[in-house]
Short mmCIF file of C-alpha atoms in Angstrom, two decimals:
data_model
loop_
_atom_site.label_atom_id
_atom_site.label_comp_id
_atom_site.label_asym_id
_atom_site.label_seq_id
_atom_site.Cartn_x
_atom_site.Cartn_y
_atom_site.Cartn_z
CA UNK A 136 84.10 26.56 107.21
CA UNK A 137 82.58 28.17 104.10
CA UNK A 138 84.80 28.78 101.11
CA UNK A 139 85.12 32.20 99.46
CA UNK A 140 83.02 30.93 96.55
CA UNK A 141 80.26 29.84 98.94
CA UNK A 142 80.34 33.21 100.73
CA UNK A 143 80.01 35.05 97.42
CA UNK A 144 77.14 32.83 96.27
CA UNK A 145 75.37 33.43 99.58
CA UNK A 146 75.78 37.17 99.08
CA UNK A 147 74.38 36.98 95.55
CA UNK A 148 71.37 35.11 96.88
CA UNK A 149 70.77 37.86 99.41
CA UNK A 150 71.00 40.89 97.10
CA UNK A 151 69.76 41.82 93.64
CA UNK A 152 72.01 41.83 90.58
CA UNK A 153 71.65 43.82 87.37
CA UNK A 154 73.20 42.98 84.02
CA UNK A 155 75.49 45.55 82.35
CA UNK A 156 72.80 46.21 79.73
CA UNK A 157 70.27 46.98 82.47
CA UNK A 158 72.74 49.30 84.20
CA UNK A 159 73.40 51.14 80.93
CA UNK A 160 69.71 51.97 80.61
CA UNK A 161 69.62 53.35 84.18
CA UNK A 162 72.72 55.55 84.19
CA UNK A 163 70.62 58.70 84.56
CA UNK A 164 68.83 57.49 87.69
CA UNK A 165 71.41 55.47 89.63
CA UNK A 166 74.67 56.16 91.45
CA UNK A 167 77.49 53.95 90.17
CA UNK A 168 80.18 53.02 92.67
CA UNK A 169 83.41 51.33 91.59
CA UNK A 170 84.71 49.16 94.47
CA UNK A 171 87.86 47.90 92.74
CA UNK A 172 91.40 48.73 93.81
CA UNK A 173 93.12 51.93 92.66
CA UNK A 174 95.29 50.15 90.09
CA UNK A 175 92.21 48.57 88.49
CA UNK A 176 90.25 51.82 88.50
CA UNK A 177 93.03 53.75 86.80
CA UNK A 178 92.98 51.32 83.86
CA UNK A 179 89.41 52.31 82.98
CA UNK A 180 85.99 52.89 84.50
CA UNK A 181 82.30 53.20 83.69
CA UNK A 182 80.88 56.63 82.78
CA UNK A 183 80.33 58.86 85.85
CA UNK A 184 81.32 56.09 88.27
CA UNK A 185 82.39 57.17 91.75
CA UNK A 186 85.47 55.36 93.00
CA UNK A 187 85.42 53.93 96.50
CA UNK A 188 87.69 50.91 96.98
CA UNK A 189 86.22 47.91 98.79
CA UNK A 190 88.64 48.25 101.67
CA UNK A 191 87.33 51.69 102.67
CA UNK A 192 83.74 51.39 101.48
CA UNK A 193 82.03 51.12 104.86
CA UNK A 194 84.22 53.87 106.32
CA UNK A 195 83.75 56.45 103.58
CA UNK A 196 80.41 55.66 101.92
CA UNK A 197 78.71 58.53 103.78
CA UNK A 198 81.08 61.01 102.12
CA UNK A 199 80.04 59.81 98.67
CA UNK A 200 76.35 59.05 99.23
CA UNK A 201 74.52 61.02 101.92
CA UNK A 202 71.03 59.77 100.99
CA UNK A 203 70.45 56.21 102.13
CA UNK A 204 67.39 56.01 99.88
CA UNK A 205 69.48 56.59 96.74
CA UNK A 206 69.66 53.72 94.25
CA UNK A 207 73.22 52.39 94.16
CA UNK A 208 74.85 50.00 91.73
CA UNK A 209 78.20 48.59 92.81
CA UNK A 210 80.65 46.93 90.46
CA UNK A 211 84.07 45.30 90.65
CA UNK A 212 86.03 43.31 88.08
CA UNK A 213 83.87 40.16 87.95
CA UNK A 214 80.99 40.75 90.35
CA UNK A 215 82.16 38.94 93.49
CA UNK A 216 83.51 41.82 95.57
CA UNK A 217 80.60 44.05 94.59
CA UNK A 218 78.11 41.41 95.78
CA UNK A 219 79.82 41.24 99.17
CA UNK A 220 79.97 45.05 99.27
CA UNK A 221 76.25 45.29 98.51
CA UNK A 222 75.47 43.04 101.48
CA UNK A 223 77.65 45.22 103.73
CA UNK A 224 75.88 48.41 102.64
CA UNK A 225 72.46 46.90 103.13
CA UNK A 226 73.47 46.08 106.70
CA UNK A 227 74.36 49.77 107.09
CA UNK A 228 70.89 50.88 106.03
CA UNK A 229 71.35 51.38 102.29
CA UNK A 230 68.27 49.45 101.13
CA UNK A 231 68.37 50.18 97.39
CA UNK A 232 71.78 48.74 96.56
CA UNK A 233 72.50 46.13 93.89
CA UNK A 234 75.57 44.54 92.31
CA UNK A 235 76.38 44.49 88.60
CA UNK A 236 76.63 40.88 87.43
CA UNK A 237 79.94 40.06 85.76
CA UNK A 238 81.47 43.38 86.77
CA UNK A 239 83.67 45.58 84.61
CA UNK A 240 85.01 42.59 82.67
CA UNK A 241 81.54 41.67 81.40
CA UNK A 242 80.78 45.32 80.64
CA UNK A 243 83.80 45.50 78.33
CA UNK A 244 83.11 42.08 76.79
CA UNK A 245 79.63 43.27 75.80
CA UNK A 246 81.16 46.27 74.05
CA UNK A 247 79.54 48.90 76.30
CA UNK A 248 81.13 52.38 76.64
CA UNK A 249 83.91 52.98 79.14
CA UNK A 250 86.88 55.26 79.37
CA UNK A 251 89.54 56.85 81.53
CA UNK A 252 88.37 57.52 85.11
CA UNK A 253 87.10 61.05 85.75
CA UNK A 254 87.50 61.05 89.50
CA UNK A 255 90.41 62.08 91.70
CA UNK A 256 93.82 60.59 91.06
CA UNK A 257 95.56 58.50 93.71
CA UNK A 258 97.74 61.47 94.68
CA UNK A 259 94.71 63.76 94.88
CA UNK A 260 92.90 61.29 97.10
CA UNK A 261 95.76 61.58 99.55
CA UNK A 262 96.09 65.36 99.28
CA UNK A 263 92.36 66.08 99.67
CA UNK A 264 91.50 63.15 101.97
CA UNK A 265 90.16 65.41 104.73
CA UNK A 266 87.86 67.16 102.25
CA UNK A 267 86.60 63.93 100.73
CA UNK A 268 85.60 62.63 104.15
CA UNK A 269 83.31 65.61 104.71
CA UNK A 270 79.78 64.70 103.52
CA UNK A 271 79.25 68.32 102.47
CA UNK A 272 82.20 68.09 100.06
CA UNK A 273 83.11 64.50 99.22
CA UNK A 274 84.77 63.55 95.95
CA UNK A 275 82.16 65.36 93.86
CA UNK A 276 82.73 68.62 95.72
CA UNK A 277 86.48 68.30 95.45
CA UNK A 278 86.20 67.76 91.71
CA UNK A 279 84.03 70.89 91.56
CA UNK A 280 86.76 72.84 93.36
CA UNK A 281 89.37 71.57 90.90
CA UNK A 282 87.17 72.80 88.05
CA UNK A 283 86.52 76.19 89.69
CA UNK A 284 88.01 79.53 88.64
CA UNK A 285 88.54 82.25 91.26
CA UNK A 286 89.96 85.72 90.71
CA UNK A 287 91.82 87.60 93.43
CA UNK A 288 91.95 91.37 93.31
CA UNK A 289 95.30 92.06 94.90
CA UNK A 290 98.18 89.88 96.08
CA UNK A 291 98.62 91.83 99.29
CA UNK A 292 97.45 91.49 102.87
CA UNK A 293 94.03 90.00 102.14
CA UNK A 294 94.94 88.28 98.90
CA UNK A 295 97.83 86.41 100.52
CA UNK A 296 95.92 84.22 103.01
CA UNK A 297 92.96 83.89 100.65
CA UNK A 298 95.21 82.67 97.84
CA UNK A 299 97.12 80.26 100.07
CA UNK A 300 94.02 78.57 101.44
CA UNK A 301 92.21 78.46 98.10
CA UNK A 302 95.25 76.88 96.48
CA UNK A 303 95.66 74.41 99.32
CA UNK A 304 91.97 73.52 99.02
CA UNK A 305 92.46 72.62 95.37
CA UNK A 306 90.70 75.47 93.60
CA UNK A 307 91.84 74.61 90.09
CA UNK A 308 92.44 78.05 88.60
CA UNK A 309 93.39 81.15 90.54
CA UNK A 310 93.70 84.46 88.73
CA UNK A 311 95.57 87.32 90.41
CA UNK A 312 95.31 90.98 89.41
CA UNK A 313 97.99 93.29 90.82
CA UNK A 314 100.38 95.80 89.25
CA UNK A 315 102.61 96.33 92.31
CA UNK A 316 106.02 94.92 93.27
CA UNK A 317 107.08 93.39 96.57
CA UNK A 318 108.32 95.99 99.06
CA UNK A 319 109.99 95.31 102.44
CA UNK A 320 107.06 97.01 104.20
CA UNK A 321 104.72 94.37 102.73
CA UNK A 322 106.36 91.45 104.53
CA UNK A 323 104.78 92.24 107.90
CA UNK A 324 101.46 90.86 106.61
CA UNK A 325 101.65 89.75 102.95
CA UNK A 326 102.63 86.14 103.52
CA UNK A 327 102.71 85.17 99.84
CA UNK A 328 106.07 86.93 99.55
CA UNK A 329 109.50 86.82 101.20
CA UNK A 330 112.64 88.92 101.55
CA UNK A 331 114.29 87.33 98.50
CA UNK A 332 111.50 88.62 96.28
CA UNK A 333 111.69 92.29 97.14
CA UNK A 334 111.36 94.16 93.85
CA UNK A 335 109.66 91.22 92.09
CA UNK A 336 106.15 91.77 90.69
CA UNK A 337 103.67 90.55 93.28
CA UNK A 338 101.78 88.42 90.79
CA UNK A 339 104.95 86.52 89.88
CA UNK A 340 105.91 86.07 93.53
CA UNK A 341 102.40 84.84 94.29
CA UNK A 342 102.51 82.36 91.42
CA UNK A 343 105.79 80.86 92.64
CA UNK A 344 104.39 80.41 96.15
CA UNK A 345 101.10 78.87 95.06
CA UNK A 346 102.62 76.44 92.55
CA UNK A 347 105.08 75.28 95.20
CA UNK A 348 102.15 74.70 97.55
CA UNK A 349 99.91 72.80 95.12
CA UNK A 350 100.89 71.75 91.58
CA UNK A 351 97.21 70.95 90.86
CA UNK A 352 96.52 74.68 90.68
CA UNK A 353 96.84 76.80 87.56
CA UNK A 354 97.77 80.41 88.38
CA UNK A 355 96.83 83.10 85.87
CA UNK A 356 98.54 86.43 86.46
CA UNK A 357 97.37 89.85 85.34
CA UNK A 358 100.12 92.36 86.02
CA UNK A 359 97.94 95.40 85.65
CA UNK A 360 95.68 97.60 87.69
CA UNK A 361 92.00 96.82 87.45
CA UNK A 362 90.23 99.70 85.74
CA UNK A 363 87.02 100.52 83.90
CA UNK A 364 88.56 99.49 80.58
CA UNK A 365 89.70 95.98 81.57
CA UNK A 366 87.48 94.95 84.51
CA UNK A 367 84.76 93.23 82.49
CA UNK A 368 87.23 91.40 80.25
CA UNK A 369 89.24 90.03 83.16
CA UNK A 370 86.44 89.27 85.59
CA UNK A 371 84.29 87.52 82.98
CA UNK A 372 86.61 84.51 83.06
CA UNK A 373 85.98 83.61 86.71
CA UNK A 374 83.26 82.04 88.85
CA UNK A 375 83.90 84.14 91.96
CA UNK A 376 85.87 87.34 92.59
CA UNK A 377 87.69 87.79 95.91
CA UNK A 378 88.07 91.50 96.52
CA UNK A 379 91.23 92.15 98.48
CA UNK A 380 91.65 95.70 97.20
CA UNK A 381 93.04 98.27 99.59
CA UNK A 382 91.23 101.32 98.24
CA UNK A 383 87.71 102.55 97.59
CA UNK A 384 88.07 103.10 93.82
CA UNK A 385 88.84 99.41 93.32
CA UNK A 386 86.00 98.25 95.58
CA UNK A 387 83.41 100.28 93.70
CA UNK A 388 84.76 99.18 90.34
CA UNK A 389 84.69 95.49 91.33
CA UNK A 390 81.15 95.88 92.64
CA UNK A 391 79.84 97.57 89.50
CA UNK A 392 81.57 95.14 87.14
CA UNK A 393 80.15 92.19 89.09
CA UNK A 394 76.65 93.53 88.46
CA UNK A 395 77.29 93.50 84.71
CA UNK A 396 78.66 89.96 84.82
CA UNK A 397 76.49 88.62 87.66
CA UNK A 398 79.59 87.20 89.30
CA UNK A 399 79.53 86.98 93.13
CA UNK A 400 82.10 89.01 95.04
CA UNK A 401 83.61 87.96 98.35
CA UNK A 402 84.53 91.25 99.98
CA UNK A 403 87.11 91.95 102.65
CA UNK A 404 88.51 95.13 104.17
CA UNK A 405 90.87 95.94 107.03
CA UNK A 406 91.78 99.06 109.02
CA UNK A 407 94.11 99.24 112.01
CA UNK A 408 92.63 96.55 114.31
CA UNK A 409 89.28 96.05 112.60
CA UNK A 410 88.15 94.01 109.62
CA UNK A 411 85.00 93.32 107.65
CA UNK A 412 83.84 90.57 105.31
CA UNK A 413 80.72 90.03 103.21
CA UNK A 414 79.45 88.22 100.14
CA UNK A 415 77.75 90.27 97.44
CA UNK A 416 75.57 88.11 95.19
CA UNK A 417 74.35 90.26 92.27
CA UNK A 418 70.60 90.93 92.36
CA UNK A 419 70.04 88.29 95.04
CA UNK A 420 71.45 90.09 98.06
CA UNK A 421 72.74 93.61 98.61
CA UNK A 422 75.71 94.96 96.70
CA UNK A 423 78.55 97.08 98.05
CA UNK A 424 76.74 100.28 97.07
CA UNK A 425 73.73 99.24 99.14
CA UNK A 426 76.03 99.76 102.13
CA UNK A 427 77.99 102.71 100.77
CA UNK A 428 76.23 104.41 97.82
CA UNK A 429 79.16 106.74 97.14
CA UNK A 430 82.85 106.74 98.15
CA UNK A 431 83.69 108.77 101.26
CA UNK A 432 85.91 111.85 101.06
CA UNK A 433 89.60 111.02 101.49
CA UNK A 434 89.88 112.71 104.90
CA UNK A 435 87.39 110.14 106.25
CA UNK A 436 89.09 107.16 104.62
CA UNK A 437 92.83 107.12 105.32
CA UNK A 438 94.74 104.19 103.85
CA UNK A 439 96.60 101.54 105.82
CA UNK A 440 99.81 103.32 104.82
CA UNK A 441 98.60 106.35 106.75
CA UNK A 442 96.75 104.65 109.59
CA UNK A 443 98.63 101.37 109.98
CA UNK A 444 97.27 97.83 110.29
CA UNK A 445 97.96 94.90 112.60
CA UNK A 446 99.85 92.33 110.55
CA UNK A 447 97.77 89.37 111.72
CA UNK A 448 94.45 91.05 110.93
CA UNK A 449 94.44 90.43 107.15
CA UNK A 450 95.23 86.79 107.90
CA UNK A 451 91.95 86.51 109.79
CA UNK A 452 89.82 88.35 107.23
CA UNK A 453 91.54 86.80 104.21
CA UNK A 454 90.98 83.33 105.64
CA UNK A 455 87.30 84.14 106.10
CA UNK A 456 87.19 85.25 102.46
CA UNK A 457 88.67 81.91 101.40
CA UNK A 458 86.07 80.09 103.51
CA UNK A 459 83.20 82.07 101.99
CA UNK A 460 84.56 81.51 98.49
CA UNK A 461 84.58 77.74 98.95
CA UNK A 462 81.03 77.84 100.34
CA UNK A 463 79.87 79.86 97.33
CA UNK A 464 81.58 77.51 94.88
CA UNK A 465 80.11 74.38 96.47
CA UNK A 466 76.73 75.81 97.45
CA UNK A 467 77.13 74.71 101.06
CA UNK A 468 76.42 76.40 104.37
CA UNK A 469 75.07 79.89 104.99
CA UNK A 470 77.26 82.47 103.30
CA UNK A 471 77.69 86.10 104.30
CA UNK A 472 75.33 87.22 101.53
CA UNK A 473 73.04 89.76 103.17
CA UNK A 474 75.29 89.96 106.22
CA UNK A 475 78.33 92.02 107.12
CA UNK A 476 80.82 90.34 109.47
CA UNK A 477 82.69 92.86 111.61
CA UNK A 478 85.79 91.79 113.55
CA UNK A 479 87.50 93.71 116.35
CA UNK A 480 90.94 92.22 116.97
CA UNK A 481 91.62 94.17 120.18
CA UNK A 482 88.40 92.99 121.79
CA UNK A 483 88.53 89.61 119.99
CA UNK A 484 84.92 90.12 119.04
CA UNK A 485 82.92 89.12 115.98
CA UNK A 486 79.64 90.84 115.17
CA UNK A 487 77.31 90.11 112.25
CA UNK A 488 75.09 92.86 110.91
CA UNK A 489 72.12 92.09 108.67
CA UNK A 490 72.18 94.10 105.44
CA UNK A 491 69.24 94.28 103.07
CA UNK A 492 69.20 95.18 99.43
CA UNK A 493 68.39 98.86 98.94
CA UNK A 494 65.50 99.32 96.45
CA UNK A 495 66.92 102.73 95.66
CA UNK A 496 70.53 101.58 95.27
CA UNK A 497 72.28 103.57 92.51
CA UNK A 498 73.87 100.36 91.20
CA UNK A 499 71.66 97.28 91.69
CA UNK A 500 68.09 98.58 91.90
CA UNK A 501 67.43 97.73 88.23
CA UNK A 502 68.97 94.43 86.99
CA UNK A 503 68.39 95.49 83.40
CA UNK A 504 70.45 98.64 83.79
CA UNK A 505 73.72 98.04 85.65
CA UNK A 506 75.88 101.11 86.29
CA UNK A 507 78.36 102.49 83.81
CA UNK A 508 81.88 101.64 84.93
CA UNK A 509 83.94 104.63 85.98
CA UNK A 510 87.46 105.10 87.31
CA UNK A 511 87.66 106.99 90.56
CA UNK A 512 90.77 109.06 91.17
CA UNK A 513 92.82 109.11 94.37
CA UNK A 514 90.31 111.52 95.92
CA UNK A 515 87.47 109.08 95.20
CA UNK A 516 86.03 111.46 92.62
CA UNK A 517 84.40 109.83 89.57
CA UNK A 518 85.03 110.94 86.02
CA UNK A 519 81.26 111.40 85.82
CA UNK A 520 78.11 110.73 87.77
CA UNK A 521 76.89 107.19 88.27
CA UNK A 522 74.72 106.42 85.27
CA UNK A 523 72.91 103.37 83.99
CA UNK A 524 73.60 101.32 80.97
CA UNK A 525 72.38 98.07 79.46
CA UNK A 526 74.44 94.97 80.21
CA UNK A 527 77.20 94.15 77.73
CA UNK A 528 76.33 91.60 75.08
#
């Protein structure tokens, strides 16, 4: 029976090895995979190395490397485990895989650069395990989510499920804009809050809930109403804006500010038993004004306070908003940019309507002249006509 040393030597004879100096010169063209154990990895790692312990390598390699033609360099502490791992990957169809001779120990001995690992922590690997196993996300995608910044307009019916799922997914920074306080009538649908928080500012209640759900998440609260004076300042700090506003003035303001900042907006709206969702990507797809150039008169747009809304409905639409936000952040799938998703809860029916950018849109027809921001009053009347202005510097 062959000894471990003989098995390792046989593996080294079967695969190619690279010295640490050779690996250093190729860092821009190779994928480094650290196959050590978690305790070893946490003590230091090579720059940009992806951690995938030897024990789970064959099971999870597809979540880290989707292209079997990619050039992979595996390393362990001394080069034995990585040689065996390289043989295993070659048997799985990864042809361009080599082992680093001498492993991490030799790398350090030769004085080459290394540092603290930049990947997920052990706790994060457990928390986000189901994400990491998805080839479309993997560890790289999860790290991107942890670095992402998403702003929620409203901590109400739509903002509640969107915030919960974005926080659970590990979106690193969530900003919430809302000037309201928790009211008993909110609790039928606004699941961020509870009866003990009646009278508490919604942003503070939301922060408590989200931090209890996921301590990885930083929650930034803006206890104020979004208006023409503060919209650009607040929205400029985020990668995506989730519009959960419950009124037309806010929707138009968010749309127009997004055109100045070129920040995508994930839109949602609800009414009685019906909901809508869309993604507005500035100057790529249509904007909100391509669908509705001007706000409707108030008699044609009663609020949910006046008309009512099924409590479960915002859960459906808000969850779709969270899904679309993650897709936008990671650049995966086919988003609702250029499409309007319409949901009828009574008929349990989804319908998607194609929406094209309007060349005569009063807001997005000229990228060099986004609209002046205006505050609409309760009757959806602007302080002035929609004008054009140059983007802010």
